[in-house]
XYZ file of C-alpha atoms in Angstrom:
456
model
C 10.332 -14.426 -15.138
C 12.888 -16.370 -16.978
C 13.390 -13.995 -19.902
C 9.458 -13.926 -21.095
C 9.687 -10.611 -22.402
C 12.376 -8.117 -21.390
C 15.871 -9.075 -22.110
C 14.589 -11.415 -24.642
C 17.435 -14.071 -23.380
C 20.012 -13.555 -21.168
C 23.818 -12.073 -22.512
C 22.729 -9.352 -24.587
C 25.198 -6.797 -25.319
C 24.032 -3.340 -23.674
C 22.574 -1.746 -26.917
C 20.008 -5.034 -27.851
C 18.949 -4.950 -24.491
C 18.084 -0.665 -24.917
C 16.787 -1.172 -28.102
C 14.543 -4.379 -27.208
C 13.015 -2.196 -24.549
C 12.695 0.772 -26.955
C 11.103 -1.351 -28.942
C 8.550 -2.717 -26.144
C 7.598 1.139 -25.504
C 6.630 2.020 -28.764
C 4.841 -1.000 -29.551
C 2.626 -0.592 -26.066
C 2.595 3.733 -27.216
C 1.311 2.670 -30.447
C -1.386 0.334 -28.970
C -2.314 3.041 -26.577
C -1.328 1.487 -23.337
C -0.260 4.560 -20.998
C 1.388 2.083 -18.146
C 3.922 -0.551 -17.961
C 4.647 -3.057 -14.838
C 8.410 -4.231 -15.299
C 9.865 -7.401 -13.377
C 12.791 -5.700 -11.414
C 13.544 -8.048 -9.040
C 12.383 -12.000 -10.128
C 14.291 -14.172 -7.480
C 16.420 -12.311 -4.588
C 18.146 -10.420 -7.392
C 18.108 -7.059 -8.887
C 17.529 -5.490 -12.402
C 19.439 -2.585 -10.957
C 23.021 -1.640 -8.808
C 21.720 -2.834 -5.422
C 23.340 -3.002 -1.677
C 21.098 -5.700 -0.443
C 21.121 -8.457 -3.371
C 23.226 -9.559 -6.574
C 22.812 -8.702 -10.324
C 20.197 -10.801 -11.756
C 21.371 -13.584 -14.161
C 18.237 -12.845 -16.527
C 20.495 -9.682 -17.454
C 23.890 -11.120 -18.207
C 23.502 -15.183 -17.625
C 25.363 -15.131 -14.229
C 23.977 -13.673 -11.029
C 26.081 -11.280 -8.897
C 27.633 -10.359 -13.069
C 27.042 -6.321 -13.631
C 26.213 -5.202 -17.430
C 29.403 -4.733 -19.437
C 29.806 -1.813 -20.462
C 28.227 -0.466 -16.665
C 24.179 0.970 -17.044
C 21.611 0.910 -14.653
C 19.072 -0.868 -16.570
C 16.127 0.262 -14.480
C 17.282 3.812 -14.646
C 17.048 3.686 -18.318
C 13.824 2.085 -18.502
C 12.340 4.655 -16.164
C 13.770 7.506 -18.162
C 12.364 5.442 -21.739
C 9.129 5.124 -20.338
C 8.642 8.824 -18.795
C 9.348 10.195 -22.089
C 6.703 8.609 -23.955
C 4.211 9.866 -21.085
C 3.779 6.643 -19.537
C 4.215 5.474 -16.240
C 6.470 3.158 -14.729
C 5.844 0.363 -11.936
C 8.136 -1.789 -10.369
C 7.255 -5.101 -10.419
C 8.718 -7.483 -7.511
C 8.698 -10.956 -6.484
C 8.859 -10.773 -2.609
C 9.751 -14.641 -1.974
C 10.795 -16.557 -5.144
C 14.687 -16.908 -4.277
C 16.028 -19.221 -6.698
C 14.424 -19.634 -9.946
C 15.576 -23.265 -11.020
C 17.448 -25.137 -7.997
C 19.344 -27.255 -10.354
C 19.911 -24.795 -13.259
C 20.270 -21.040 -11.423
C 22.991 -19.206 -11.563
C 23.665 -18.557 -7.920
C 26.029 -15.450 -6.431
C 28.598 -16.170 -3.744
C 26.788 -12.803 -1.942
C 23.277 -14.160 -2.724
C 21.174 -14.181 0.760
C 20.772 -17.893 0.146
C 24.200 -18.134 0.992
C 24.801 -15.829 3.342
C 21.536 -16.598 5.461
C 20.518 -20.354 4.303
C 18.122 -20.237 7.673
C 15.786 -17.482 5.923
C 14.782 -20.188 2.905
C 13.083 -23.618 2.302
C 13.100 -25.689 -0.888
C 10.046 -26.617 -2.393
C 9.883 -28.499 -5.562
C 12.914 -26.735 -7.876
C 12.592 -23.561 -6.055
C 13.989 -21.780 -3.186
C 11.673 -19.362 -1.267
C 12.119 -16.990 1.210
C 10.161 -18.085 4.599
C 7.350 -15.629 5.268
C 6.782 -16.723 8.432
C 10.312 -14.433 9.430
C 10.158 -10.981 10.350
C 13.831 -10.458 9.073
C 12.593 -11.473 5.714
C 9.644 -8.799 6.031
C 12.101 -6.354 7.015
C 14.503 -7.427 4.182
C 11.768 -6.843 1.330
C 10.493 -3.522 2.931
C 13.995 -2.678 2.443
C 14.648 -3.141 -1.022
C 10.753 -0.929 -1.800
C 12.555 1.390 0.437
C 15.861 1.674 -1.536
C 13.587 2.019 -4.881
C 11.203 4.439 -4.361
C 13.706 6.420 -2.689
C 16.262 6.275 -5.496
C 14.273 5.971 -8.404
C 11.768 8.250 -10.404
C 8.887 5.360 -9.842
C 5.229 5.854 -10.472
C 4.416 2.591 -8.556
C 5.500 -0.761 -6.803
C 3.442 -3.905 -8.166
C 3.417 -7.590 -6.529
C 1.748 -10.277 -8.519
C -0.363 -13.369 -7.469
C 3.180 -15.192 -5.510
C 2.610 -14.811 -1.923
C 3.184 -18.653 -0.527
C 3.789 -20.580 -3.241
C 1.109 -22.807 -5.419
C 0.608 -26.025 -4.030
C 2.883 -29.342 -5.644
C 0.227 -31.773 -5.384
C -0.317 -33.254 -1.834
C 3.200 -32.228 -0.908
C 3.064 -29.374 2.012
C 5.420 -26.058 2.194
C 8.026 -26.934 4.574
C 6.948 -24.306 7.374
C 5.508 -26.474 10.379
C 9.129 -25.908 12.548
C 8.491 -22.340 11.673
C 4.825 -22.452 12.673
C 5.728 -24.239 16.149
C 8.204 -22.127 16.882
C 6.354 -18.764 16.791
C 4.265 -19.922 19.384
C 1.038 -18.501 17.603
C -2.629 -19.620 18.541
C -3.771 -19.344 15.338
C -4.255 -22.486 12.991
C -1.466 -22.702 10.429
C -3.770 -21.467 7.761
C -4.347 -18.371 9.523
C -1.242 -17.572 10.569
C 0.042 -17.692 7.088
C -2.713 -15.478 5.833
C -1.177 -13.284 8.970
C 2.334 -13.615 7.773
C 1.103 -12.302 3.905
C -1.195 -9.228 6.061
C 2.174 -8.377 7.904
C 4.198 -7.774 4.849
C 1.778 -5.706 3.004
C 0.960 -3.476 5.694
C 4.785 -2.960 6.132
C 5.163 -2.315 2.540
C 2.101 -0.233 2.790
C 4.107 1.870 5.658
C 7.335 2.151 3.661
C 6.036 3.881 0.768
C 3.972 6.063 3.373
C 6.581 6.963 5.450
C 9.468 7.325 2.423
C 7.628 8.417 -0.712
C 3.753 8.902 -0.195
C 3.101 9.661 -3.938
C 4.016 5.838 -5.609
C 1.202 4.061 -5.847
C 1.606 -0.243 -4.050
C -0.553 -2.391 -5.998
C -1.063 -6.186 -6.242
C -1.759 -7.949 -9.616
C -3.269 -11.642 -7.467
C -4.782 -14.821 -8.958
C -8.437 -14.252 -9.882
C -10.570 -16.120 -6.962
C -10.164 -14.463 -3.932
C -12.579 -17.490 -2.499
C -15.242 -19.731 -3.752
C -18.736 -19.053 -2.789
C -19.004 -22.739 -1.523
C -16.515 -21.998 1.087
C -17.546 -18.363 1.981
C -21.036 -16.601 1.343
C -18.695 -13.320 0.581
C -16.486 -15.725 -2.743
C -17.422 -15.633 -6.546
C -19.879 -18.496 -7.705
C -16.632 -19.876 -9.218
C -15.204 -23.372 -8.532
C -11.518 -22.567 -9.197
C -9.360 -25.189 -7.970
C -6.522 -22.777 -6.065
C -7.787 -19.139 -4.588
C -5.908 -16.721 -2.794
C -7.074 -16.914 0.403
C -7.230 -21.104 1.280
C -3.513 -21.904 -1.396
C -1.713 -18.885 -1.694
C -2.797 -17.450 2.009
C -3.402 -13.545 0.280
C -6.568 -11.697 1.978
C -7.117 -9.774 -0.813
C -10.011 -8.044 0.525
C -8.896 -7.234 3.439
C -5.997 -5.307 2.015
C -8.534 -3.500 -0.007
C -10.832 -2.728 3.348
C -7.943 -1.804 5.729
C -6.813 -0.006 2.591
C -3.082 -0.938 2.239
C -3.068 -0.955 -1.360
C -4.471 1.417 -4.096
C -5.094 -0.394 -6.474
C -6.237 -4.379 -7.508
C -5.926 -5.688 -11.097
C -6.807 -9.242 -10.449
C -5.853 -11.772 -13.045
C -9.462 -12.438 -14.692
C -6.889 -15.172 -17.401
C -10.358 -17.475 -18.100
C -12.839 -17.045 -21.134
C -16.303 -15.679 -21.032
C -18.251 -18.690 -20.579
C -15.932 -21.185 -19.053
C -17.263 -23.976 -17.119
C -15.655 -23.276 -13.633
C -14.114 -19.387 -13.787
C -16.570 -17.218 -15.915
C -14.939 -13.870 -16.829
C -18.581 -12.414 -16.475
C -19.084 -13.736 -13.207
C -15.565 -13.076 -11.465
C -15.546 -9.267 -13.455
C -18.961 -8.658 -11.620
C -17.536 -9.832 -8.334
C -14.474 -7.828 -8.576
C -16.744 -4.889 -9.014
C -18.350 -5.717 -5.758
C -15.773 -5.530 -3.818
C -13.492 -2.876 -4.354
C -13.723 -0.868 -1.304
C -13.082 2.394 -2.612
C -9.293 1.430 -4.042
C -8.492 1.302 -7.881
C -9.743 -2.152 -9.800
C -7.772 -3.256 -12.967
C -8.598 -6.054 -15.033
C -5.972 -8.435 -15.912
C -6.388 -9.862 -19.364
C -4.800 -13.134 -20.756
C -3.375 -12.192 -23.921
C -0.786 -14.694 -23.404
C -3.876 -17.344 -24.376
C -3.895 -16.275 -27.305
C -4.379 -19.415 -30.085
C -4.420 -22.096 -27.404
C -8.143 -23.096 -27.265
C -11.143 -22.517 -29.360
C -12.185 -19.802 -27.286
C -8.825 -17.411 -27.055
C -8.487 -18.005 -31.110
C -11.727 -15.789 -31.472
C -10.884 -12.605 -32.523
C -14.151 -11.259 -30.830
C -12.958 -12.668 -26.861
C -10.716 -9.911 -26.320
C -13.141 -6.827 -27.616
C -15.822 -8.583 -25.370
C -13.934 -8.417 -22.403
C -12.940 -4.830 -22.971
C -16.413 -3.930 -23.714
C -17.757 -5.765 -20.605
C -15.976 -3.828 -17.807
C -16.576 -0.227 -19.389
C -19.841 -1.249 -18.197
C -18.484 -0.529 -14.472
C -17.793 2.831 -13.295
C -15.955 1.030 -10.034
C -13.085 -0.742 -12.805
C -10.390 1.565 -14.393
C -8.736 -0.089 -16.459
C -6.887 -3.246 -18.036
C -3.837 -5.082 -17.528
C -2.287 -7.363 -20.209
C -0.179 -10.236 -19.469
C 2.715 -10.555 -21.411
C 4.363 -8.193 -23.159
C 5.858 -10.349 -25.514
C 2.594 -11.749 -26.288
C 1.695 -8.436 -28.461
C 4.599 -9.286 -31.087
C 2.509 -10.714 -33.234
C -0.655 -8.899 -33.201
C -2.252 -12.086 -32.301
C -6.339 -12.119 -33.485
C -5.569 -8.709 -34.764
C -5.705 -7.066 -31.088
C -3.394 -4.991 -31.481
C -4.903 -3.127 -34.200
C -8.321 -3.325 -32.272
C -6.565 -1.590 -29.245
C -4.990 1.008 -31.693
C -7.922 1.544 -34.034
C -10.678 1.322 -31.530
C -10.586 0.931 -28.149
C -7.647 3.071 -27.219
C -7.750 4.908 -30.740
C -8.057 8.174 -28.145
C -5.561 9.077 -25.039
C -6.743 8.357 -21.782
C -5.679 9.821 -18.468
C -4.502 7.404 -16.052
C -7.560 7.976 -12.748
C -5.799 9.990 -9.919
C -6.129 8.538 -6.405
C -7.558 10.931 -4.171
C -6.032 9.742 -0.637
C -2.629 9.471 -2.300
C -3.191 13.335 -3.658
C -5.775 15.656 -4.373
C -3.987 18.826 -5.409
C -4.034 20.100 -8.239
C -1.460 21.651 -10.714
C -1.292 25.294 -11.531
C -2.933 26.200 -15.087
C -0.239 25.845 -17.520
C 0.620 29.050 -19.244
C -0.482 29.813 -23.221
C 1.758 31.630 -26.002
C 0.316 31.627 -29.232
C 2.494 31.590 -32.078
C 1.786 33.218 -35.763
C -0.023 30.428 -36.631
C -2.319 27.488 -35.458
C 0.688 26.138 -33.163
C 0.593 27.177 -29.400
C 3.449 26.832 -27.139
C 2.503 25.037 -22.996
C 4.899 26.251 -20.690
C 4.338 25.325 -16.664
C 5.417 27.599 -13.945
C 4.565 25.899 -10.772
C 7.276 24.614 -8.628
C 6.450 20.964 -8.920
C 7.416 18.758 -11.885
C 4.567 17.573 -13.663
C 3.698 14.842 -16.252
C 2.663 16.479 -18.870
C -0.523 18.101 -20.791
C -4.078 17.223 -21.725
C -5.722 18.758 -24.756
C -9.385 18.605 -24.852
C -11.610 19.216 -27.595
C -15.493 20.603 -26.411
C -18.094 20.205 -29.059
C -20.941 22.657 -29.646
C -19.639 25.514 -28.080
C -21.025 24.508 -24.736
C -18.128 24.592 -21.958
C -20.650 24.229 -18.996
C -20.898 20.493 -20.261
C -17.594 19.695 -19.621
C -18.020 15.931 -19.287
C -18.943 15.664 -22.761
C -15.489 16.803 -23.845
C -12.324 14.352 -25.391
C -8.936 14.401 -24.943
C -7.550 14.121 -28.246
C -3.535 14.183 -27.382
C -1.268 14.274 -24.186
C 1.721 16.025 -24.544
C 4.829 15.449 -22.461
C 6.180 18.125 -20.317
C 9.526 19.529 -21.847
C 10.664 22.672 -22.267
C 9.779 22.935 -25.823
C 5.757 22.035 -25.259
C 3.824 22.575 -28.628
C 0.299 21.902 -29.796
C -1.014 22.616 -33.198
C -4.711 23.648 -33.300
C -4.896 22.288 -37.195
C -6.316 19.160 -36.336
C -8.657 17.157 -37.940
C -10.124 15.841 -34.332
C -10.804 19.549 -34.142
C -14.253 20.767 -35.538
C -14.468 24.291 -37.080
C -16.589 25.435 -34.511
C -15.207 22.890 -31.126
C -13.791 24.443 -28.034
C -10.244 23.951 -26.983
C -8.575 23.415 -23.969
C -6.166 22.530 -22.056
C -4.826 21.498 -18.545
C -1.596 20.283 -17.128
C -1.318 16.620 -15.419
C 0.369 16.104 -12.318
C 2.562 13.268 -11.355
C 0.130 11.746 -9.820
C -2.379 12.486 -12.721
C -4.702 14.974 -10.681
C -5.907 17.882 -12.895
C -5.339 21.636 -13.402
C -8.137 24.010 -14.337
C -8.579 24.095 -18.381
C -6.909 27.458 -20.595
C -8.580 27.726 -23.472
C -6.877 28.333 -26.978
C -8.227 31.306 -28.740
């Protein structure tokens, strides 16, 4: 965390935090992304009013401090981001507890003070022990107290599971280990420990809000193919499952998550982690759930390879080649500023020059809207209205060339409108041929599809 892209620094007055994240939405609208994953909850602390932990000092500069004048910051940002039709995703931490041990700002109510036995240091951190069921229970808590209050689209954990390794030095979890009185090896009763907590999280969200989506955002090896036949023909020096103890693919088989977007942050064509090679592998092994690709756009200008204005296109390119991946991720936020190697105007001009539907997941719903209902005004502009008793996103407008609507998978969606009670599309487009076919259909919340109402 520590203010990368959203406050900027910590202290901001209420209004330059609003407008900072106003400004985040319409850079991403403008670029065409349709999804954002915001950090809500860094280290043990909250980006919102919470029962269970303290303020977060990345907000004001001191943990446990509320924003002065009062908002609910992740309220806000939920409400920002739904109006520009995008969707919103929680981002968590579930173990980091103390950013910087010797520079952290740490509340007289924060759980490392209140219950020092859940926690070991490890290098300048403070983790949460995963090895503890109460700490399981405790993080299953707080995704229970935010997709219950909150208007979220998803929950999203990145690659921090047990922490990266610190040379030779070992995470402080043998008295742990002992004590549970486990027959498993340590290794795999940490991979055991990371299983646990995702099939509770998984069981939350069941249980309290089916609908969000749980996804994980993990380093890009799962395992090298010279320890297991199954791993990438990488030779990545940490992977998920022998450093950071994540089964990633097992999560994906037992299917606990809906969605991967591993973090694929190395060139095409370098020397140990080939984007080619670990994109095709991803492919492989999806096991029915949702694969994102997590793009490095934070590398921008720091080797030979991420100052080529071509790497990001060719990456893009690359995995529209695979009807199993649906999408991209970029890593940071803050990183688009600048428009580094002109990407952002390739995103906006090319590659996302067009609105695209975020893919429904089937399991999580399969039902689909009512048809929205047509009024057509005195002139070109038609007014959407949507009578069904469910609130829905929004509306697609697609545009059928040749006059043929049996071929329906040949159409585009030229616009997505947001659901309001003032719905409006003007047929005077120039996307819109003289003789094209158009239509349109109302998006759930969960993006599944009504049938299409023409506009004659």
């Amino acid at each position: 965390m520590d203010n990368i892209d959203w406050p900027s620094k910590k202290g901001l007055s209420i209004e330059e935090q609003k407008n900072e994240f106003r400004h985040i939405l319409d850079l991403h609208q403008y670029n065409g992304i349709n999804a954002l994953m915001v950090q809500v909850r860094p280290a043990g602390d909250a980006f919102f009013p919470s029962k269970f932990e303290p303020w977060s000092e990345f907000l004001t500069g001191t943990q446990g401090q509320s924003p002065f004048p009062f908002y609910d910051p992740l309220q806000f940002m939920i409400e920002e981001t739904h109006k520009r039709g995008m969707e919103f995703h929680a981002w968590l931490n579930p173990y980091r507890a103390v950013f910087n041990i010797n520079k952290s700002s740490i509340a007289s109510n924060h759980l490392t003070k209140t219950h020092p036995e859940w926690f070991f240091t490890y290098g300048d951190k403070k983790y949460f022990n995963p090895g503890l069921k109460e700490v399981r229970q405790h993080v299953a808590a707080i995704v229970k107290d935010l997709i219950t209050r909150y208007d979220l689209d998803g929950i999203h954990l990145d690659d921090y599971f047990y922490p990266y390794r610190i040379g030779t030095r070992e995470f402080p979890d043998e008295k742990t280990y002992r004590k549970s009185g486990t027959s498993l090896s340590k290794d795999d009763w940490r991979r055991s420990n990371c299983d646990s907590i995702i099939l509770l999280l998984h069981n939350t969200i069941s249980e309290n809000n089916p609908k969000i989506k749980f996804g994980i955002s993990p380093f890009g090896v799962w395992r090298n193919k010279s320890k297991d036949d199954t791993g990438s023909d990488t030779r990545a020096g940490i992977t998920n499952y022998d450093d950071l103890y994540a089964d990633i693919l097992l999560w994906l088989k037992k299917g606990w998550i809906d969605y991967v977007a591993p973090q694929l942050y190395w060139e095409i064509g370098h020397p140990l982690c080939d984007y080619y090679t670990l994109l095709q592998w991803w492919n492989a092994h999806t096991y029915g759930r949702q694969l994102f690709i997590g793009h490095a756009i934070y590398r921008s200008g720091t080797s030979a390879a991420w100052r080529n204005p071509k790497e990001l296109p060719q990456e893009i390119k690359a995995l529209r080649n695979y009807a199993t991946t649906q999408g991209s991720i970029y890593f940071s936020s803050s990183s688009f500023n600048n428009n580094p190697n002109g990407w952002n105007d390739s995103l906006h001009d090319n590659y996302y020059a067009l609105p695209a539907l975020i893919p429904p997941m089937p399991w999580i719903d399969s039902i689909p809207p009512l048809k929205p209902v047509i009024e057509k005004g005195i002139t070109t502009q038609y007014k959407i209205n949507y009578r069904g008793p469910e609130k829905i996103k929004g509306y697609a407008v697609y545009v059928l060339p040749d006059n043929i609507e049996e071929k329906k998978s040949y159409a585009t969606i030229i616009k997505i409108i947001v659901s309001s009670g003032k719905s409006v599309f003007d047929k005077n487009n120039p996307l819109i041929g003289a003789k094209d076919k158009v239509f349109v259909a109302a998006i759930s919340r969960t993006n599944t599809i009504s049938d299409w109402v023409e506009l004659k």
